[in-house]
Coordinates of C-alpha atoms in Angstrom, one line a residue:
Chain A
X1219 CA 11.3 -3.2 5.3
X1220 CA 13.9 -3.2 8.1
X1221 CA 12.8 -4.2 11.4
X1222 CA 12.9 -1.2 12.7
X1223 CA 13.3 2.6 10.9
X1224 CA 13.9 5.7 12.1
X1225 CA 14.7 9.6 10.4
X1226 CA 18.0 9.8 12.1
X1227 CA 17.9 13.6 12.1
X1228 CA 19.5 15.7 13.1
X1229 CA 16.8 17.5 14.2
X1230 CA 17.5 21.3 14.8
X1231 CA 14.9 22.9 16.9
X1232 CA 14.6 26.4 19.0
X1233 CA 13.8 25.9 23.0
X1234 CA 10.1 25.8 23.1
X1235 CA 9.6 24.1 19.6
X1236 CA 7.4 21.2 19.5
X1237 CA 9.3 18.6 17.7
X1238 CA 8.0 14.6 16.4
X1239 CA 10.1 11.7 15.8
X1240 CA 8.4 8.5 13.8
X1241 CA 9.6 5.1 13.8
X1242 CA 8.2 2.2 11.7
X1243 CA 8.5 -1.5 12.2
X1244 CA 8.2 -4.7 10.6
X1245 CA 6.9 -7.4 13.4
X1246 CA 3.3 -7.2 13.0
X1247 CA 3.3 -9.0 15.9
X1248 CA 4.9 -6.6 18.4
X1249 CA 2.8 -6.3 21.6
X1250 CA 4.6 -2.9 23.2
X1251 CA 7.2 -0.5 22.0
X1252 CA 9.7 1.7 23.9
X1253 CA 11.3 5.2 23.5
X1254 CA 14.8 5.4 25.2
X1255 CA 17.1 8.3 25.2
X1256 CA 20.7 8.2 24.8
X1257 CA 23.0 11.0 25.6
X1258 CA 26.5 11.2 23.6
X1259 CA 28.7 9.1 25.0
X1260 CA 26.4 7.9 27.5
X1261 CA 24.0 4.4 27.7
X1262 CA 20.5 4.1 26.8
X1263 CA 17.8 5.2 29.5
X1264 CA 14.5 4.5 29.3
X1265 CA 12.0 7.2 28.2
X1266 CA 8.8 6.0 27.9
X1267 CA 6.6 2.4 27.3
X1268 CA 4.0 1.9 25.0
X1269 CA 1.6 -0.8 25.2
X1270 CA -1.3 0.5 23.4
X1271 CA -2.7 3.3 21.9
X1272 CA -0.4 6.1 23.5
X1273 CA 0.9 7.2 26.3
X1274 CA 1.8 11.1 27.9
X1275 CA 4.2 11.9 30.4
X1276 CA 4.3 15.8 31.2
X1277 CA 5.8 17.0 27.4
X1278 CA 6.6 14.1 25.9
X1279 CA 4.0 11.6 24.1
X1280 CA 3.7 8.6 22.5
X1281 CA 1.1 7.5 20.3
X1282 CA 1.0 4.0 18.1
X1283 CA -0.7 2.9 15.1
X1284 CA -0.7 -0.7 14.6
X1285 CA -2.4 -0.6 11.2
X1286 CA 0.6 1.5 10.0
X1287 CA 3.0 0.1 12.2
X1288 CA 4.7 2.7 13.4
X1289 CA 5.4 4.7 16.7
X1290 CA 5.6 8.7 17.3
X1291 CA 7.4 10.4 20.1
X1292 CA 5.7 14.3 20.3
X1293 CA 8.1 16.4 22.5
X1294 CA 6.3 19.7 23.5
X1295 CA 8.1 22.9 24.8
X1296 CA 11.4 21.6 24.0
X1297 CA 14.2 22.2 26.7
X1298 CA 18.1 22.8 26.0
X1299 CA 18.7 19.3 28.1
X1300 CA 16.0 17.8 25.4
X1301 CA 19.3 17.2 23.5
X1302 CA 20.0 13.6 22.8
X1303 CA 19.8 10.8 20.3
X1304 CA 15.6 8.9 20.9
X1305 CA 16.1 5.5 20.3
X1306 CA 12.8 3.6 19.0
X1307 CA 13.2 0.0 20.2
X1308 CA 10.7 -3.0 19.7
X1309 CA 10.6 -6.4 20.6
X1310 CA 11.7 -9.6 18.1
X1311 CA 8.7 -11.7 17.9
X1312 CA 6.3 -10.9 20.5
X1313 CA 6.3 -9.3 23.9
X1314 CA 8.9 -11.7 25.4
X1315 CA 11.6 -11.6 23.0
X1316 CA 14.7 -9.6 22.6
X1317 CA 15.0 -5.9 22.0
X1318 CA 15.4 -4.4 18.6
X1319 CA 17.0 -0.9 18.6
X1320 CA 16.5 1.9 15.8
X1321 CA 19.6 3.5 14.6
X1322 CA 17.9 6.6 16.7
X1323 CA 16.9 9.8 15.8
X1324 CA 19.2 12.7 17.1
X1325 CA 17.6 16.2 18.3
X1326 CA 19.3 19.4 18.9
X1327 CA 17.4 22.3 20.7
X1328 CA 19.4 25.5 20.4
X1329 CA 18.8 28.7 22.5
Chain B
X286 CA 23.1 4.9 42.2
X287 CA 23.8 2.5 40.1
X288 CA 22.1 -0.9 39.8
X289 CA 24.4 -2.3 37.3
X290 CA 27.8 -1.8 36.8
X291 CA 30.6 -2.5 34.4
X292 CA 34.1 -2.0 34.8
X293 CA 36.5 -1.3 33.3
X294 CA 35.2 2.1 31.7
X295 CA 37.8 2.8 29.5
X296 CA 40.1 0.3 28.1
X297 CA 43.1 0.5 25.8
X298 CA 45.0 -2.4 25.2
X299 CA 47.4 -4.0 22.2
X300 CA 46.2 -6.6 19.5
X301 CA 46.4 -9.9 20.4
X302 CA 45.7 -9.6 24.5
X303 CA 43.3 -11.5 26.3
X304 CA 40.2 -8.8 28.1
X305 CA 37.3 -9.4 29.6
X306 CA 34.5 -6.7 30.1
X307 CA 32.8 -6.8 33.7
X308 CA 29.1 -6.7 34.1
X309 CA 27.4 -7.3 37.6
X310 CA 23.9 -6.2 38.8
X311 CA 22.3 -5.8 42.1
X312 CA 18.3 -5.4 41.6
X313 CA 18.1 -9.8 41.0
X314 CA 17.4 -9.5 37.1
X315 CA 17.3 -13.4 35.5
X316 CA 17.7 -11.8 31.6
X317 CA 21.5 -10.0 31.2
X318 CA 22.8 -8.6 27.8
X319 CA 25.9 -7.2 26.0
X320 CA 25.3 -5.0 23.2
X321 CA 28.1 -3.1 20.8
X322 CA 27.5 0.2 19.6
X323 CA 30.1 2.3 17.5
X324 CA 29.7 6.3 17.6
X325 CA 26.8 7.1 15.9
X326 CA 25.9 3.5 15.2
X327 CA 22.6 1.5 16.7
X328 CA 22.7 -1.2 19.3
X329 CA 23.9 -4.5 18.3
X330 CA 22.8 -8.0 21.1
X331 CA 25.7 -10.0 20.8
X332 CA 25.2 -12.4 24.0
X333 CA 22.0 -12.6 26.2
X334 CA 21.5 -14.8 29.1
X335 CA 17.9 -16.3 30.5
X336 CA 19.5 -17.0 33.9
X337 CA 22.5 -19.0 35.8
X338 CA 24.4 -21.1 33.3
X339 CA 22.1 -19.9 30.2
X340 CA 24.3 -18.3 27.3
X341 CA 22.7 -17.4 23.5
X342 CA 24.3 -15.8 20.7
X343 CA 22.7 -12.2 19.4
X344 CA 21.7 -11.1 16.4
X345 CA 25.4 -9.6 15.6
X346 CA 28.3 -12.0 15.1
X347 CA 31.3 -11.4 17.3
X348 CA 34.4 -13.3 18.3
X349 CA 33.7 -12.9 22.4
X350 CA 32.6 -15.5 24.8
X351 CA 30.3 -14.9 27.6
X352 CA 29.4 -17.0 31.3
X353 CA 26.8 -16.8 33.6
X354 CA 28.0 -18.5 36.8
X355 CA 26.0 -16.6 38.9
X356 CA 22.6 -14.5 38.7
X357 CA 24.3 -10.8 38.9
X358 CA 27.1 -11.8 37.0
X359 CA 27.4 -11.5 32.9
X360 CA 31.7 -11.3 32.3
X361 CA 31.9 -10.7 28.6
X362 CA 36.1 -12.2 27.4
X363 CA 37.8 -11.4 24.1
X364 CA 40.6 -14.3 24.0
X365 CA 42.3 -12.1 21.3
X366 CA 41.7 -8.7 20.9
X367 CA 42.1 -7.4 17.6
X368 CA 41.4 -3.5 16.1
X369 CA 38.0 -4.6 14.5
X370 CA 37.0 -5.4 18.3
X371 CA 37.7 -1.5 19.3
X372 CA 33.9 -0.3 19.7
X373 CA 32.1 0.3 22.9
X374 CA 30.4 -2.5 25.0
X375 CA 27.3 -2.0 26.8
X376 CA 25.5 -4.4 29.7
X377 CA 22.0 -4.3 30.1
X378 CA 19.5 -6.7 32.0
X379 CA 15.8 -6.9 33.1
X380 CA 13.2 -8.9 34.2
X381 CA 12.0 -12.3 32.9
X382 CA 8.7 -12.4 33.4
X383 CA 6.1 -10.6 35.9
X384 CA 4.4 -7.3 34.8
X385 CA 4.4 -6.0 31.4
X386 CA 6.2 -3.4 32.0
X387 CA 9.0 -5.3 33.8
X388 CA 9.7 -8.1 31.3
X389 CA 11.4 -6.0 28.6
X390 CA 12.6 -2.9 30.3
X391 CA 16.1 -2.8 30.0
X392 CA 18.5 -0.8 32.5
X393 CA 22.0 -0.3 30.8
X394 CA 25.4 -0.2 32.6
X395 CA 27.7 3.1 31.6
X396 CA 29.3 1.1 29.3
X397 CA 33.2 -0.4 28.4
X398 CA 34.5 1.7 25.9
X399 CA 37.4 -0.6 24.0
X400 CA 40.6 0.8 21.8
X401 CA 42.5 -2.4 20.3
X402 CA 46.2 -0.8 19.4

């Protein structure tokens, strides 16, 4: 298994769709997991941090099952400015070490 | 707005010149980065630094060199540049330790986006 996987999409979703991106990883180990958005063309921002169960933040939510090892992003009421690539990114042994990014999943919310 | 920065943004320059990438940041991060990313492509750590004179090789290969003089300062140099090398060249840093939150939360510069004629 890859470190980290992701669907890379595209995603093709109406405004007001509610749309779910998984990612799985490998490092059994992994403490907390991140969500980052990238725009085209643009650098990585970060979305949202999850440490254990989930997380919510207005639409968006993350949820993680260690036994599975994987990570869900839940985007609710999709917005036009929704579009972007979500990057999954985990740790490299343990909460401390370097960042692994997904290849990312990209979403497109049309009118 | 900006807490890091990177300059140049753009860069087009002939095979065989010597470049280097600037990367400074103002919010007092120990940990500093440099990641390639080709369009469409994932992330790839090439250098990362712990702190003043700390320098480590990433998980992807690459011909650049890296210093770390000084805390907000993470040049990246290409001594050669060749057209393998065109690909864009993104700075990142964050905390070292402290909260959990803070330790590996990265904030990205805009990014050096390299053409090697």
């Amino acid at each position: 298994r890859k470190e980290v996987e992701q669907d890379p999409g595209p995603f093709n979703v109406p405004e007001g769709a509610t749309v779910a991106f998984n990612c799985t990883y490998s490092n059994s180990a992994s403490q907390s997991f991140f969500w980052y958005r990238q725009d085209c063309r643009k650098e990585p921002k970060l979305l949202m941090s999850v440490y254990s169960s989930g997380n919510e933040d207005g639409r968006f939510t993350a949820q993680l099952n260690r036994a599975s090892q994987y990570i869900s992003l839940l985007i609710r009421d999709s917005k036009l400015s929704d579009s972007a690539t979500y990057l999954c990114v985990v740790p490299l042994g343990g909460s401390q070490g370097n960042l692994i990014f997904g290849k990312g999943t990209k979403l497109s919310v049309k009118p | 707005e900006a807490d890091i920065y990177q300059t140049p943004r753009y860069l087009v320059i002939g095979t065989g010149k010597k470049i280097t990438l600037e990367c400074s940041q103002t919010m007092g991060h120990d940990k500093m980065y440099w990641y390639q990313q080709d369009p469409g492509m994932e992330l790839h750590l090439i250098h990362y630094s712990y702190g003043v004179n700390s320098t480590e090789k990433g998980d992807l290969s690459s011909e650049s060199t890296v210093s770390r003089i000084r805390t907000e300062h993470f040049p990246l140099t290409l001594e050669s540049a060749r057209p393998s090398h065109t690909s864009q060249y993104l700075c990142a840093s964050s905390a070292r330790t402290g909260s959990r939150s803070g330790a590996n939360v990265l904030t990205f510069g805009a990014g050096s986006r390299l053409t090697v004629l």
